Amino acid sequence: MTPDEMKKQAAEAAIEYVESGTVVGVGTGSTANHFIDLLGAMKGKIDGTVASSEASAERLRGHGIQVLDLNSVGQLPLYVDGADESNRHLHLIKGGGGALTREKIVAAASDKFVCIADDSKLVDVLGAFPLPIEVIPMARSYVAREIVKLGGTPILREGFTTDNGNIILDIQDLKIMEPVKFEEQINSIVGVVTVGIFAIRPADALILGSSSGIKQLP
Ligand code: 5RP
């Protein structure tokens, strides 16, 4: 089974969490795209979606699914999204697709965050995947110097601008032993919009596709 087939398997399992007559929070990336495509088949049963990126909004609309403004719907019952890494506490690294800020907002505004991935994303220690941070452009050099003081190596994601008009620094050489503390530390650097650690608000369930079937945590 390919990683993409495993991602689809996880997305199929997440569809079970969607309840009729609700607005669904939808993430970004290749795994979330499988979820969007499956949602297309049941669009008549839901009241709409809130998207975590322009790319996902476009894909949802392509299926004829209504995309709503988060401000007009309030708290969401469910958010489904992928991840770049997860540990066993369901602390995540996200933002490989650069959508981390809107993803974190939708996750924060959702009662249940179901994370879907192939099983290669489950790791013992977060940080092998370069940690994305979204940064206000004029703060780029300052934030990079602060990251170096914390032991990281920040690399500018060349030619990339977020949906919010900002840049991404990808931090290499990390072993994140205390994800909540590290999230708080990076959050406190002036000029950082969002760090791609989702530990203060982790996922509530992790569904992993694998060659031996679905695995779920907790
Ligand atoms: C986008 C994300 C994605 O969820 C993450 O990069 C995983 O992507 P994929 O499902 O393509 O492996 O955080 O900002």
PDB file of C-alpha atoms and ligand atoms in Angstrom:
ATOM      1  CA  MET A   1       0.000   0.000   0.000  1.00  0.00           C
ATOM      2  CA  THR A   2       1.362   3.455  -0.918  1.00  0.00           C
ATOM      3  CA  PRO A   3       1.488   6.377   1.562  1.00  0.00           C
ATOM      4  CA  ASP A   4      -1.240   8.062  -0.477  1.00  0.00           C
ATOM      5  CA  GLU A   5      -3.511   5.004  -0.139  1.00  0.00           C
ATOM      6  CA  MET A   6      -2.868   5.064   3.611  1.00  0.00           C
ATOM      7  CA  LYS A   7      -3.829   8.752   3.721  1.00  0.00           C
ATOM      8  CA  LYS A   8      -7.073   7.939   1.897  1.00  0.00           C
ATOM      9  CA  GLN A   9      -7.768   5.108   4.332  1.00  0.00           C
ATOM     10  CA  ALA A  10      -7.399   7.545   7.262  1.00  0.00           C
ATOM     11  CA  ALA A  11      -9.673  10.081   5.534  1.00  0.00           C
ATOM     12  CA  GLU A  12     -12.346   7.402   5.025  1.00  0.00           C
ATOM     13  CA  ALA A  13     -12.248   6.611   8.744  1.00  0.00           C
ATOM     14  CA  ALA A  14     -12.576  10.311   9.622  1.00  0.00           C
ATOM     15  CA  ILE A  15     -15.745  10.627   7.532  1.00  0.00           C
ATOM     16  CA  GLU A  16     -17.444   8.520  10.231  1.00  0.00           C
ATOM     17  CA  TYR A  17     -17.044  11.485  12.625  1.00  0.00           C
ATOM     18  CA  VAL A  18     -19.067  13.837  10.405  1.00  0.00           C
ATOM     19  CA  GLU A  19     -22.577  14.377  11.730  1.00  0.00           C
ATOM     20  CA  SER A  20     -25.522  15.404   9.592  1.00  0.00           C
ATOM     21  CA  GLY A  21     -26.630  19.016   9.847  1.00  0.00           C
ATOM     22  CA  THR A  22     -23.285  20.340  11.095  1.00  0.00           C
ATOM     23  CA  VAL A  23     -20.597  22.683   9.771  1.00  0.00           C
ATOM     24  CA  VAL A  24     -17.288  20.829   9.355  1.00  0.00           C
ATOM     25  CA  GLY A  25     -13.806  22.334   9.816  1.00  0.00           C
ATOM     26  CA  VAL A  26     -11.543  21.203   6.997  1.00  0.00           C
ATOM     27  CA  GLY A  27      -7.743  21.193   6.921  1.00  0.00           C
ATOM     28  CA  THR A  28      -5.107  21.494   4.220  1.00  0.00           C
ATOM     29  CA  GLY A  29      -2.769  19.130   2.387  1.00  0.00           C
ATOM     30  CA  SER A  30      -2.878  15.856   0.478  1.00  0.00           C
ATOM     31  CA  THR A  31      -4.543  13.908   3.316  1.00  0.00           C
ATOM     32  CA  ALA A  32      -7.137  16.630   3.887  1.00  0.00           C
ATOM     33  CA  ASN A  33      -7.744  16.616   0.117  1.00  0.00           C
ATOM     34  CA  HIS A  34      -8.861  12.974   0.339  1.00  0.00           C
ATOM     35  CA  PHE A  35     -11.230  13.997   3.127  1.00  0.00           C
ATOM     36  CA  ILE A  36     -12.590  16.850   0.986  1.00  0.00           C
ATOM     37  CA  ASP A  37     -13.195  14.498  -1.932  1.00  0.00           C
ATOM     38  CA  LEU A  38     -15.088  12.077   0.329  1.00  0.00           C
ATOM     39  CA  LEU A  39     -17.058  14.954   1.842  1.00  0.00           C
ATOM     40  CA  GLY A  40     -18.179  15.791  -1.695  1.00  0.00           C
ATOM     41  CA  ALA A  41     -20.146  12.535  -1.780  1.00  0.00           C
ATOM     42  CA  MET A  42     -22.157  13.539   1.314  1.00  0.00           C
ATOM     43  CA  LYS A  43     -22.436  17.281   0.767  1.00  0.00           C
ATOM     44  CA  GLY A  44     -26.234  17.229   1.007  1.00  0.00           C
ATOM     45  CA  LYS A  45     -26.009  16.028   4.613  1.00  0.00           C
ATOM     46  CA  ILE A  46     -23.836  18.831   6.039  1.00  0.00           C
ATOM     47  CA  ASP A  47     -24.590  22.519   6.528  1.00  0.00           C
ATOM     48  CA  GLY A  48     -21.258  23.655   5.062  1.00  0.00           C
ATOM     49  CA  THR A  49     -17.581  23.868   5.907  1.00  0.00           C
ATOM     50  CA  VAL A  50     -14.931  26.226   7.225  1.00  0.00           C
ATOM     51  CA  ALA A  51     -11.642  25.904   5.323  1.00  0.00           C
ATOM     52  CA  SER A  52      -8.146  26.348   6.768  1.00  0.00           C
ATOM     53  CA  SER A  53      -6.690  27.657   3.475  1.00  0.00           C
ATOM     54  CA  GLU A  54      -7.604  29.206   0.158  1.00  0.00           C
ATOM     55  CA  ALA A  55      -6.484  25.971  -1.552  1.00  0.00           C
ATOM     56  CA  SER A  56      -8.896  23.851   0.478  1.00  0.00           C
ATOM     57  CA  ALA A  57     -11.691  26.392   0.023  1.00  0.00           C
ATOM     58  CA  GLU A  58     -11.213  26.165  -3.743  1.00  0.00           C
ATOM     59  CA  ARG A  59     -11.267  22.348  -3.681  1.00  0.00           C
ATOM     60  CA  LEU A  60     -14.396  22.338  -1.503  1.00  0.00           C
ATOM     61  CA  ARG A  61     -16.184  24.758  -3.832  1.00  0.00           C
ATOM     62  CA  GLY A  62     -15.121  22.585  -6.765  1.00  0.00           C
ATOM     63  CA  HIS A  63     -17.208  19.806  -5.196  1.00  0.00           C
ATOM     64  CA  GLY A  64     -20.147  22.186  -4.763  1.00  0.00           C
ATOM     65  CA  ILE A  65     -19.623  22.317  -0.987  1.00  0.00           C
ATOM     66  CA  GLN A  66     -20.424  25.600   0.727  1.00  0.00           C
ATOM     67  CA  VAL A  67     -17.474  27.337   2.420  1.00  0.00           C
ATOM     68  CA  LEU A  68     -18.432  29.609   5.318  1.00  0.00           C
ATOM     69  CA  ASP A  69     -16.642  32.362   7.229  1.00  0.00           C
ATOM     70  CA  LEU A  70     -15.620  31.127  10.689  1.00  0.00           C
ATOM     71  CA  ASN A  71     -16.974  34.374  12.136  1.00  0.00           C
ATOM     72  CA  SER A  72     -20.463  33.527  10.949  1.00  0.00           C
ATOM     73  CA  VAL A  73     -20.641  30.016  12.422  1.00  0.00           C
ATOM     74  CA  GLY A  74     -19.081  30.169  15.906  1.00  0.00           C
ATOM     75  CA  GLN A  75     -17.761  27.003  17.565  1.00  0.00           C
ATOM     76  CA  LEU A  76     -17.430  23.968  15.276  1.00  0.00           C
ATOM     77  CA  PRO A  77     -18.147  20.397  16.432  1.00  0.00           C
ATOM     78  CA  LEU A  78     -15.402  18.848  14.280  1.00  0.00           C
ATOM     79  CA  TYR A  79     -12.128  19.735  12.567  1.00  0.00           C
ATOM     80  CA  VAL A  80     -10.345  17.181  10.361  1.00  0.00           C
ATOM     81  CA  ASP A  81      -6.783  17.828   9.187  1.00  0.00           C
ATOM     82  CA  GLY A  82      -3.462  16.131   8.452  1.00  0.00           C
ATOM     83  CA  ALA A  83      -0.082  16.605  10.117  1.00  0.00           C
ATOM     84  CA  ASP A  84       3.611  16.419   9.340  1.00  0.00           C
ATOM     85  CA  GLU A  85       4.458  14.642  12.610  1.00  0.00           C
ATOM     86  CA  SER A  86       2.614  13.443  15.715  1.00  0.00           C
ATOM     87  CA  ASN A  87       3.886  12.016  18.969  1.00  0.00           C
ATOM     88  CA  ARG A  88       1.885   9.636  21.176  1.00  0.00           C
ATOM     89  CA  HIS A  89       0.427  12.555  23.138  1.00  0.00           C
ATOM     90  CA  LEU A  90      -1.071  13.838  19.853  1.00  0.00           C
ATOM     91  CA  HIS A  91       1.198  16.879  19.941  1.00  0.00           C
ATOM     92  CA  LEU A  92       1.731  17.743  16.285  1.00  0.00           C
ATOM     93  CA  ILE A  93       3.993  19.522  13.866  1.00  0.00           C
ATOM     94  CA  LYS A  94       1.909  21.119  11.131  1.00  0.00           C
ATOM     95  CA  GLY A  95       2.443  23.719   8.446  1.00  0.00           C
ATOM     96  CA  GLY A  96       4.278  21.770   5.764  1.00  0.00           C
ATOM     97  CA  GLY A  97       1.757  23.313   3.390  1.00  0.00           C
ATOM     98  CA  GLY A  98       2.144  26.747   5.001  1.00  0.00           C
ATOM     99  CA  ALA A  99      -1.441  26.928   6.272  1.00  0.00           C
ATOM    100  CA  LEU A 100      -0.553  26.641   9.978  1.00  0.00           C
ATOM    101  CA  THR A 101      -2.126  29.909  11.170  1.00  0.00           C
ATOM    102  CA  ARG A 102      -5.601  29.274   9.813  1.00  0.00           C
ATOM    103  CA  GLU A 103      -5.259  25.614  10.800  1.00  0.00           C
ATOM    104  CA  LYS A 104      -4.513  26.609  14.386  1.00  0.00           C
ATOM    105  CA  ILE A 105      -7.439  29.037  14.421  1.00  0.00           C
ATOM    106  CA  VAL A 106      -9.910  26.425  13.151  1.00  0.00           C
ATOM    107  CA  ALA A 107      -8.512  23.818  15.569  1.00  0.00           C
ATOM    108  CA  ALA A 108      -8.913  26.275  18.459  1.00  0.00           C
ATOM    109  CA  ALA A 109     -12.524  26.965  17.459  1.00  0.00           C
ATOM    110  CA  SER A 110     -13.428  23.254  17.233  1.00  0.00           C
ATOM    111  CA  ASP A 111     -14.713  20.893  19.922  1.00  0.00           C
ATOM    112  CA  LYS A 112     -13.007  17.853  18.392  1.00  0.00           C
ATOM    113  CA  PHE A 113      -9.840  17.825  16.276  1.00  0.00           C
ATOM    114  CA  VAL A 114      -9.391  14.567  14.371  1.00  0.00           C
ATOM    115  CA  CYS A 115      -5.940  14.279  12.823  1.00  0.00           C
ATOM    116  CA  ILE A 116      -5.510  11.971   9.817  1.00  0.00           C
ATOM    117  CA  ALA A 117      -2.195  10.706   8.439  1.00  0.00           C
ATOM    118  CA  ASP A 118      -0.260   7.727   7.170  1.00  0.00           C
ATOM    119  CA  ASP A 119       1.580   5.879   9.916  1.00  0.00           C
ATOM    120  CA  SER A 120       5.018   7.244   8.935  1.00  0.00           C
ATOM    121  CA  LYS A 121       3.952  10.497  10.649  1.00  0.00           C
ATOM    122  CA  LEU A 122       3.959   8.937  14.128  1.00  0.00           C
ATOM    123  CA  VAL A 123       7.307   9.703  15.832  1.00  0.00           C
ATOM    124  CA  ASP A 124       8.799   9.401  19.310  1.00  0.00           C
ATOM    125  CA  VAL A 125      10.201  12.943  19.375  1.00  0.00           C
ATOM    126  CA  LEU A 126       8.956  15.871  17.268  1.00  0.00           C
ATOM    127  CA  GLY A 127      11.458  17.822  15.205  1.00  0.00           C
ATOM    128  CA  ALA A 128      12.913  15.678  12.426  1.00  0.00           C
ATOM    129  CA  PHE A 129      10.403  17.449  10.172  1.00  0.00           C
ATOM    130  CA  PRO A 130      11.526  21.118   9.949  1.00  0.00           C
ATOM    131  CA  LEU A 131       9.243  23.169  12.199  1.00  0.00           C
ATOM    132  CA  PRO A 132       7.387  25.893  10.228  1.00  0.00           C
ATOM    133  CA  ILE A 133       6.778  29.294  11.753  1.00  0.00           C
ATOM    134  CA  GLU A 134       4.767  32.043  10.086  1.00  0.00           C
ATOM    135  CA  VAL A 135       6.484  35.409  10.521  1.00  0.00           C
ATOM    136  CA  ILE A 136       5.638  39.046   9.730  1.00  0.00           C
ATOM    137  CA  PRO A 137       8.006  39.878   6.821  1.00  0.00           C
ATOM    138  CA  MET A 138       9.775  42.845   8.518  1.00  0.00           C
ATOM    139  CA  ALA A 139      10.607  40.657  11.550  1.00  0.00           C
ATOM    140  CA  ARG A 140      12.327  37.927   9.489  1.00  0.00           C
ATOM    141  CA  SER A 141      15.947  38.610  10.555  1.00  0.00           C
ATOM    142  CA  TYR A 142      15.098  39.375  14.171  1.00  0.00           C
ATOM    143  CA  VAL A 143      13.023  36.204  14.561  1.00  0.00           C
ATOM    144  CA  ALA A 144      15.740  34.144  12.844  1.00  0.00           C
ATOM    145  CA  ARG A 145      18.329  35.405  15.374  1.00  0.00           C
ATOM    146  CA  GLU A 146      16.037  34.532  18.284  1.00  0.00           C
ATOM    147  CA  ILE A 147      15.529  31.022  16.872  1.00  0.00           C
ATOM    148  CA  VAL A 148      19.297  30.507  16.609  1.00  0.00           C
ATOM    149  CA  LYS A 149      19.561  31.427  20.332  1.00  0.00           C
ATOM    150  CA  LEU A 150      17.103  28.567  21.014  1.00  0.00           C
ATOM    151  CA  GLY A 151      19.359  26.121  19.141  1.00  0.00           C
ATOM    152  CA  GLY A 152      17.443  25.966  15.855  1.00  0.00           C
ATOM    153  CA  THR A 153      18.524  26.621  12.274  1.00  0.00           C
ATOM    154  CA  PRO A 154      15.890  28.763  10.512  1.00  0.00           C
ATOM    155  CA  ILE A 155      15.627  28.495   6.725  1.00  0.00           C
ATOM    156  CA  LEU A 156      13.468  30.900   4.705  1.00  0.00           C
ATOM    157  CA  ARG A 157      10.879  29.060   2.569  1.00  0.00           C
ATOM    158  CA  GLU A 158      11.872  30.653  -0.732  1.00  0.00           C
ATOM    159  CA  GLY A 159       9.168  32.029  -3.037  1.00  0.00           C
ATOM    160  CA  PHE A 160       6.360  31.301  -0.586  1.00  0.00           C
ATOM    161  CA  THR A 161       3.815  33.731   0.856  1.00  0.00           C
ATOM    162  CA  THR A 162       1.089  32.543   3.209  1.00  0.00           C
ATOM    163  CA  ASP A 163      -2.627  33.196   2.685  1.00  0.00           C
ATOM    164  CA  ASN A 164      -2.140  35.963   5.272  1.00  0.00           C
ATOM    165  CA  GLY A 165       0.673  37.692   3.341  1.00  0.00           C
ATOM    166  CA  ASN A 166       3.507  36.519   5.593  1.00  0.00           C
ATOM    167  CA  ILE A 167       6.680  34.420   5.221  1.00  0.00           C
ATOM    168  CA  ILE A 168       7.565  30.982   6.567  1.00  0.00           C
ATOM    169  CA  LEU A 169      10.790  30.065   8.354  1.00  0.00           C
ATOM    170  CA  ASP A 170      11.382  26.296   8.586  1.00  0.00           C
ATOM    171  CA  ILE A 171      13.442  25.454  11.677  1.00  0.00           C
ATOM    172  CA  GLN A 172      15.833  22.555  11.257  1.00  0.00           C
ATOM    173  CA  ASP A 173      17.952  20.644  13.778  1.00  0.00           C
ATOM    174  CA  LEU A 174      15.339  20.388  16.519  1.00  0.00           C
ATOM    175  CA  LYS A 175      14.518  17.690  19.021  1.00  0.00           C
ATOM    176  CA  ILE A 176      11.413  18.989  20.747  1.00  0.00           C
ATOM    177  CA  MET A 177      11.417  17.273  24.135  1.00  0.00           C
ATOM    178  CA  GLU A 178       8.826  19.598  25.719  1.00  0.00           C
ATOM    179  CA  PRO A 179       6.380  20.594  22.964  1.00  0.00           C
ATOM    180  CA  VAL A 180       4.061  22.738  25.124  1.00  0.00           C
ATOM    181  CA  LYS A 181       6.982  24.727  26.564  1.00  0.00           C
ATOM    182  CA  PHE A 182       8.635  25.155  23.166  1.00  0.00           C
ATOM    183  CA  GLU A 183       5.339  26.282  21.610  1.00  0.00           C
ATOM    184  CA  GLU A 184       4.998  28.907  24.354  1.00  0.00           C
ATOM    185  CA  GLN A 185       8.622  30.038  23.920  1.00  0.00           C
ATOM    186  CA  ILE A 186       8.310  30.548  20.162  1.00  0.00           C
ATOM    187  CA  ASN A 187       4.872  32.141  20.535  1.00  0.00           C
ATOM    188  CA  SER A 188       6.488  34.796  22.735  1.00  0.00           C
ATOM    189  CA  ILE A 189       8.975  35.974  20.073  1.00  0.00           C
ATOM    190  CA  VAL A 190       7.728  39.290  18.682  1.00  0.00           C
ATOM    191  CA  GLY A 191       7.010  39.007  14.963  1.00  0.00           C
ATOM    192  CA  VAL A 192       6.031  35.336  15.090  1.00  0.00           C
ATOM    193  CA  VAL A 193       2.427  34.968  13.962  1.00  0.00           C
ATOM    194  CA  THR A 194       2.123  31.228  14.566  1.00  0.00           C
ATOM    195  CA  VAL A 195       4.394  28.285  15.335  1.00  0.00           C
ATOM    196  CA  GLY A 196       3.549  24.924  13.775  1.00  0.00           C
ATOM    197  CA  ILE A 197       3.609  23.034  17.084  1.00  0.00           C
ATOM    198  CA  PHE A 198       0.079  22.017  18.035  1.00  0.00           C
ATOM    199  CA  ALA A 199       0.624  20.976  21.655  1.00  0.00           C
ATOM    200  CA  ILE A 200      -1.205  23.539  23.795  1.00  0.00           C
ATOM    201  CA  ARG A 201      -4.256  22.452  21.789  1.00  0.00           C
ATOM    202  CA  PRO A 202      -3.298  18.940  20.564  1.00  0.00           C
ATOM    203  CA  ALA A 203      -5.421  16.676  18.388  1.00  0.00           C
ATOM    204  CA  ASP A 204      -8.177  14.763  20.190  1.00  0.00           C
ATOM    205  CA  ALA A 205      -7.878  11.684  18.001  1.00  0.00           C
ATOM    206  CA  LEU A 206      -5.187  10.472  15.607  1.00  0.00           C
ATOM    207  CA  ILE A 207      -6.224   8.148  12.788  1.00  0.00           C
ATOM    208  CA  LEU A 208      -3.313   6.492  11.005  1.00  0.00           C
ATOM    209  CA  GLY A 209      -3.633   4.584   7.761  1.00  0.00           C
ATOM    210  CA  SER A 210      -1.188   1.689   7.474  1.00  0.00           C
ATOM    211  CA  SER A 211      -0.567  -1.420   5.385  1.00  0.00           C
ATOM    212  CA  SER A 212      -2.103  -3.448   8.222  1.00  0.00           C
ATOM    213  CA  GLY A 213      -5.224  -1.259   8.463  1.00  0.00           C
ATOM    214  CA  ILE A 214      -6.368   1.710  10.502  1.00  0.00           C
ATOM    215  CA  LYS A 215      -4.677   2.483  13.826  1.00  0.00           C
ATOM    216  CA  GLN A 216      -6.183   5.012  16.192  1.00  0.00           C
ATOM    217  CA  LEU A 217      -4.874   6.935  19.200  1.00  0.00           C
ATOM    218  CA  PRO A 218      -5.921   7.295  21.958  1.00  0.00           C
TER     219      PRO A 218
HETATM  220  C1  5RP B   1      -0.528  22.039   5.889  1.00  0.00           C
HETATM  221  C2  5RP B   1      -0.411  20.972   6.912  1.00  0.00           C
HETATM  222  C3  5RP B   1      -0.665  19.574   6.480  1.00  0.00           C
HETATM  223  O1  5RP B   1      -1.659  19.023   7.285  1.00  0.00           O
HETATM  224  C4  5RP B   1       0.596  18.775   6.621  1.00  0.00           C
HETATM  225  O2  5RP B   1       1.638  19.423   5.887  1.00  0.00           O
HETATM  226  C5  5RP B   1       0.424  17.344   6.111  1.00  0.00           C
HETATM  227  O3  5RP B   1       0.286  17.348   4.737  1.00  0.00           O
HETATM  228  P1  5RP B   1      -0.033  16.035   3.919  1.00  0.00           P
HETATM  229  O4  5RP B   1      -1.407  15.604   4.295  1.00  0.00           O
HETATM  230  O5  5RP B   1       0.076  16.482   2.474  1.00  0.00           O
HETATM  231  O6  5RP B   1       1.015  14.998   4.271  1.00  0.00           O
HETATM  232  O7  5RP B   1      -0.133  21.197   8.066  1.00  0.00           O
HETATM  233  O8  5RP B   1      -0.136  23.287   6.390  1.00  0.00           O
END
